[in-house]
XYZ file of N, CA, C and O in Angstrom:
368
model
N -34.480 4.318 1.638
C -33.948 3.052 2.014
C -32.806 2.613 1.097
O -31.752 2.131 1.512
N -33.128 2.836 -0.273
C -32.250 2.409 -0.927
C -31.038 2.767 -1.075
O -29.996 2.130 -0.920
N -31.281 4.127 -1.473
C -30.491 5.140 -1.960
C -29.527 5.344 -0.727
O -28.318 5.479 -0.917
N -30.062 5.363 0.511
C -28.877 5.180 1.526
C -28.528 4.608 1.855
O -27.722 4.924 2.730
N -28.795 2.449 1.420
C -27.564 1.665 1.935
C -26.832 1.684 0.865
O -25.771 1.081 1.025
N -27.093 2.486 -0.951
C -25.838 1.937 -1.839
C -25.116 3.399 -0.975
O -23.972 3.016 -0.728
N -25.214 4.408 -0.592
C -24.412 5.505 0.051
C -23.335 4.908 1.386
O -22.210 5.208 1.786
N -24.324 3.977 1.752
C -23.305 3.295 3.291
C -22.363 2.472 2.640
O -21.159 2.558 2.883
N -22.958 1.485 1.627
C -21.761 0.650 0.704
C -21.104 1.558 0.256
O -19.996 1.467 0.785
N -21.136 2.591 -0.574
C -20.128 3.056 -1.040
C -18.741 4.181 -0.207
O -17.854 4.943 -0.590
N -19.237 3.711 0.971
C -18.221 4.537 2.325
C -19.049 6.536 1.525
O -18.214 7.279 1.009
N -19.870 6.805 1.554
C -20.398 8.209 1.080
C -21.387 8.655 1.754
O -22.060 9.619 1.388
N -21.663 7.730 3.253
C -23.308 8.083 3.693
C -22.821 9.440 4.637
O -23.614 10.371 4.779
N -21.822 9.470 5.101
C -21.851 10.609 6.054
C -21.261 11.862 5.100
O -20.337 11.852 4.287
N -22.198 12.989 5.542
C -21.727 14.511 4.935
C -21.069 15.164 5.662
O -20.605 14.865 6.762
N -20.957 16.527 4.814
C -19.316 17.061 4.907
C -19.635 18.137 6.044
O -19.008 19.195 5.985
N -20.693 17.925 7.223
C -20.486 18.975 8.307
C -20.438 17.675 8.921
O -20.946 16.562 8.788
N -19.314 18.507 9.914
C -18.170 17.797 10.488
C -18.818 18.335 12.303
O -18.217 19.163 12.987
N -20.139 17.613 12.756
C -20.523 18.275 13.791
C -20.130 17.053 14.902
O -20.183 17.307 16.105
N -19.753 15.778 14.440
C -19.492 14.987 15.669
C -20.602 13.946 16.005
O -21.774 14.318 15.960
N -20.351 12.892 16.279
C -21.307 12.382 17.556
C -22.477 12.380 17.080
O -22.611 13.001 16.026
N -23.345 11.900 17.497
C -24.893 11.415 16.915
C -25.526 13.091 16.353
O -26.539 13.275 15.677
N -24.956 13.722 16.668
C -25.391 14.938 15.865
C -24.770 14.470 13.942
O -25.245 14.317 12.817
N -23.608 14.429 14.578
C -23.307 14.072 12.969
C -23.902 12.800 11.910
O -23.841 12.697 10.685
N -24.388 12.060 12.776
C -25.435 11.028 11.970
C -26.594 11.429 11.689
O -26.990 11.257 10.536
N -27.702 12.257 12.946
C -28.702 12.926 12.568
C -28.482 14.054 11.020
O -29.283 14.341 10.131
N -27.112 14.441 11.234
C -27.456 15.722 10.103
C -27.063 14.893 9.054
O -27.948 15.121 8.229
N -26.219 13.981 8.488
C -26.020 13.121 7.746
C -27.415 12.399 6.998
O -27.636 12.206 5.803
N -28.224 12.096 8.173
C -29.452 11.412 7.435
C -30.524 12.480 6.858
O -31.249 12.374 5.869
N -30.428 13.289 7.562
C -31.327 14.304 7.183
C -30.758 14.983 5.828
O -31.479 15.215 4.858
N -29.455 15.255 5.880
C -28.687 16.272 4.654
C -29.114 15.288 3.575
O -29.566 15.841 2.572
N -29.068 13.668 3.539
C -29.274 12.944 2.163
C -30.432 13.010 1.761
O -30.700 13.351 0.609
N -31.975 12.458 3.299
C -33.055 12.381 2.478
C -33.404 13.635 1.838
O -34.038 13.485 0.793
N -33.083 15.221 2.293
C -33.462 16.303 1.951
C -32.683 16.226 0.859
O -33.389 16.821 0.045
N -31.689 15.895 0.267
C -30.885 16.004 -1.238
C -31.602 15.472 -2.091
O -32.115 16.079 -3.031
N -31.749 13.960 -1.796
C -32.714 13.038 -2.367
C -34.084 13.336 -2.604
O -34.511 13.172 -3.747
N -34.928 13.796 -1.606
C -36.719 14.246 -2.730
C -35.970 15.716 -3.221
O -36.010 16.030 -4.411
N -35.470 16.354 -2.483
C -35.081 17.837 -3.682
C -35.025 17.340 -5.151
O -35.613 17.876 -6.090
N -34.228 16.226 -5.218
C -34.023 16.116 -5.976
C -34.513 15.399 -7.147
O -34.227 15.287 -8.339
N -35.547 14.871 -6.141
C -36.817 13.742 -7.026
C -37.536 14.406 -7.934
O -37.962 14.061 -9.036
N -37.675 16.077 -6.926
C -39.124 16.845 -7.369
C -38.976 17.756 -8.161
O -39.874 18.385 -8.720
N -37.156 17.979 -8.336
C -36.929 19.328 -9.202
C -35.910 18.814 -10.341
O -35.608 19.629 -11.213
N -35.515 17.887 -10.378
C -34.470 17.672 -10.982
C -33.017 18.392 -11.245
O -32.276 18.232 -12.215
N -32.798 19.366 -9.912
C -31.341 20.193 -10.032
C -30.263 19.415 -10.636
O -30.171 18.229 -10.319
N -29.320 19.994 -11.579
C -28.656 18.972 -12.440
C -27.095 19.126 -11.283
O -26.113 18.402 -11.443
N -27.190 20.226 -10.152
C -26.357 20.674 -9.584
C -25.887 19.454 -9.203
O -24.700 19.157 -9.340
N -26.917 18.518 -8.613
C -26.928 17.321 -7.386
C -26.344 15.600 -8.146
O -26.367 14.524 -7.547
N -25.843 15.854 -9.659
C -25.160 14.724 -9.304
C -23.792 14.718 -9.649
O -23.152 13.881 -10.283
N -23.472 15.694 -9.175
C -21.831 16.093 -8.443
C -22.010 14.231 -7.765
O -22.987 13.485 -7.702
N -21.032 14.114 -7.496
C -20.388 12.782 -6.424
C -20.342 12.362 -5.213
O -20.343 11.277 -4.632
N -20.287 13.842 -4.867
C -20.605 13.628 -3.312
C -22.115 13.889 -3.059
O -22.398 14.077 -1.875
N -22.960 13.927 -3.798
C -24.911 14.368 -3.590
C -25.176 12.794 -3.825
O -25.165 11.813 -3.082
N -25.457 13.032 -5.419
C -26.687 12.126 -5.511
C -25.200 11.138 -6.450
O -25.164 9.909 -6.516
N -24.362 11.882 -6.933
C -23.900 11.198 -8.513
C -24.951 11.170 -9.601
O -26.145 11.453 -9.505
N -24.274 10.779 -10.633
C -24.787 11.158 -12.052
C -25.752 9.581 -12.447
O -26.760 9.713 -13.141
N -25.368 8.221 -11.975
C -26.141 7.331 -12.055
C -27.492 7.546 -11.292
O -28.559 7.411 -11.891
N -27.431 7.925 -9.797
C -29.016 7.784 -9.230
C -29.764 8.986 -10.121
O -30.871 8.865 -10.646
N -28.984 10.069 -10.170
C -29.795 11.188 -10.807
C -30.253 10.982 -12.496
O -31.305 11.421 -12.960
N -29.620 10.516 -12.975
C -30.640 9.928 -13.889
C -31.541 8.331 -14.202
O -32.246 7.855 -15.092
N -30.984 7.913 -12.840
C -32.480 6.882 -12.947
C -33.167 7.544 -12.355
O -34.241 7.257 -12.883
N -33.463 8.505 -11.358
C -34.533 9.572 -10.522
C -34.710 10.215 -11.789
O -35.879 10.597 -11.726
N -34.243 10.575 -12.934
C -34.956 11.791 -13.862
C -35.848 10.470 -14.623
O -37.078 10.440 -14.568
N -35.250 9.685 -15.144
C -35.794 8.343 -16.229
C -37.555 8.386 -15.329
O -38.691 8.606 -15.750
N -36.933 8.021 -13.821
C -38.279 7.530 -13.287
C -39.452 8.623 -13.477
O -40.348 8.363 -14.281
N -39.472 9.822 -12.771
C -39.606 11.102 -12.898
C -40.345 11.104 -14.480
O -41.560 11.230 -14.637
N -39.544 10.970 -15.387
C -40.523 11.367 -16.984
C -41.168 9.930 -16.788
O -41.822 9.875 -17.829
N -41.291 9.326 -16.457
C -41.958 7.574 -16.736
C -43.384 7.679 -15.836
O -44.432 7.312 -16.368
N -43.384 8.099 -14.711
C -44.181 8.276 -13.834
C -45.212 8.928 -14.364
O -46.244 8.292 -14.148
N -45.458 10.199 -15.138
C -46.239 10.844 -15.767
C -47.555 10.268 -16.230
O -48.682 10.256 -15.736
N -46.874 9.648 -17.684
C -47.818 8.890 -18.427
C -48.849 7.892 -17.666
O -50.063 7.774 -17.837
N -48.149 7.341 -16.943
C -48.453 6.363 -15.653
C -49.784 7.061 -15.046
O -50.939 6.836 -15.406
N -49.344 7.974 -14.027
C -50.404 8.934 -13.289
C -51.463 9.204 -14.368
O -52.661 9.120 -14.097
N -51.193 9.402 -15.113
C -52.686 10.089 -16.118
C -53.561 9.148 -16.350
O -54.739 9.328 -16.045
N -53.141 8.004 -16.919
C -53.229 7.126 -17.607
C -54.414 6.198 -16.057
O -55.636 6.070 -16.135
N -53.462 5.684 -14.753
C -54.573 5.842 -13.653
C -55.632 6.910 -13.481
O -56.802 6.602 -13.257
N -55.339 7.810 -13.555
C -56.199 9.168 -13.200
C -57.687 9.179 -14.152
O -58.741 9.773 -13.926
N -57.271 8.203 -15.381
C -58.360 8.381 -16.723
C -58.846 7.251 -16.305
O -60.049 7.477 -16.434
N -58.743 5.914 -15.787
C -59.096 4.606 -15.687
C -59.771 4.999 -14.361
O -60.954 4.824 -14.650
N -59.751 5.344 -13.322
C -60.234 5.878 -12.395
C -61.697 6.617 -12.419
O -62.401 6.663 -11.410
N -62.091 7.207 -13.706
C -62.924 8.131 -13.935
C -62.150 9.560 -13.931
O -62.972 10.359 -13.482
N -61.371 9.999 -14.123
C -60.608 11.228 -13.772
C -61.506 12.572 -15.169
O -61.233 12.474 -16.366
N -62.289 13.430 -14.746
C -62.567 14.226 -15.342
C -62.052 14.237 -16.866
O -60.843 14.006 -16.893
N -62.560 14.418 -18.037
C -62.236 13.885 -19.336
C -61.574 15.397 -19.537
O -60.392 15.235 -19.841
N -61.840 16.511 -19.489
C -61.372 17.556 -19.780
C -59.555 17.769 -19.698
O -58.617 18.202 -20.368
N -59.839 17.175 -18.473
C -58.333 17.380 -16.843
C -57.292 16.362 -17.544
O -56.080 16.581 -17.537
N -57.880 15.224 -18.155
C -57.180 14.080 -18.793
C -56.631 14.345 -20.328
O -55.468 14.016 -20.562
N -57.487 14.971 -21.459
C -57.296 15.842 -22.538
C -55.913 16.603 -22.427
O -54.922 16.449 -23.142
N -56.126 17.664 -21.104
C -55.285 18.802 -20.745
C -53.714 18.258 -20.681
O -52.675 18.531 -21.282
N -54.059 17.449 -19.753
C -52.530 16.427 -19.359
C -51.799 16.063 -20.115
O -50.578 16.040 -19.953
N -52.621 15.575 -21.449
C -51.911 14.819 -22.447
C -51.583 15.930 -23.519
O -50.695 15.667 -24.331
N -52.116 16.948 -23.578
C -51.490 17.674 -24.364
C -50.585 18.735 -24.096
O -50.277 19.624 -24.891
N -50.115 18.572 -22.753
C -48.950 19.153 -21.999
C -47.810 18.665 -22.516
O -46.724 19.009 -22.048
């Protein structure tokens, strides 16, 4: 949601296959959200070139990404989360 109205504000939402016509909006939406979790889940440093993600979303997606961690465990232990599984995590 987000990430593609600052892309519509910034005249950057449509990509560079040039297929036309509601094809070219379908592949447009699809080419970003697929850039976007790629890029949530792996952190490719490829993707904040200017025309992907840029170098601002991609490192608030990495910031969030290491922040999230501690977070998850931290529920996972308050939850009852196996004491072993919780140990393991934290010393990753």
């Amino acid at each position: 949601g987000f990430y593609l109205a600052v892309k519509m504000m910034r005249d950057d939402y449509w990509y560079w296959v040039p297929l036309g016509g509601n094809a070219e909006v379908g592949s447009s939406i699809l080419a970003r959200i697929l850039v976007k979790l790629t890029t949530d889940f792996t952190s490719i440093v490829q993707f904040r070139h200017p025309n992907e993600l840029g170098g601002i979303n991609w490192s608030c997606g990495f910031v969030l990404t290491m922040a999230s961690l501690p977070v998850a465990i931290t529920i996972y232990a308050e939850q009852g989360g196996a004491a072993s599984v919780v140990s393991l995590a934290w010393n990753l």
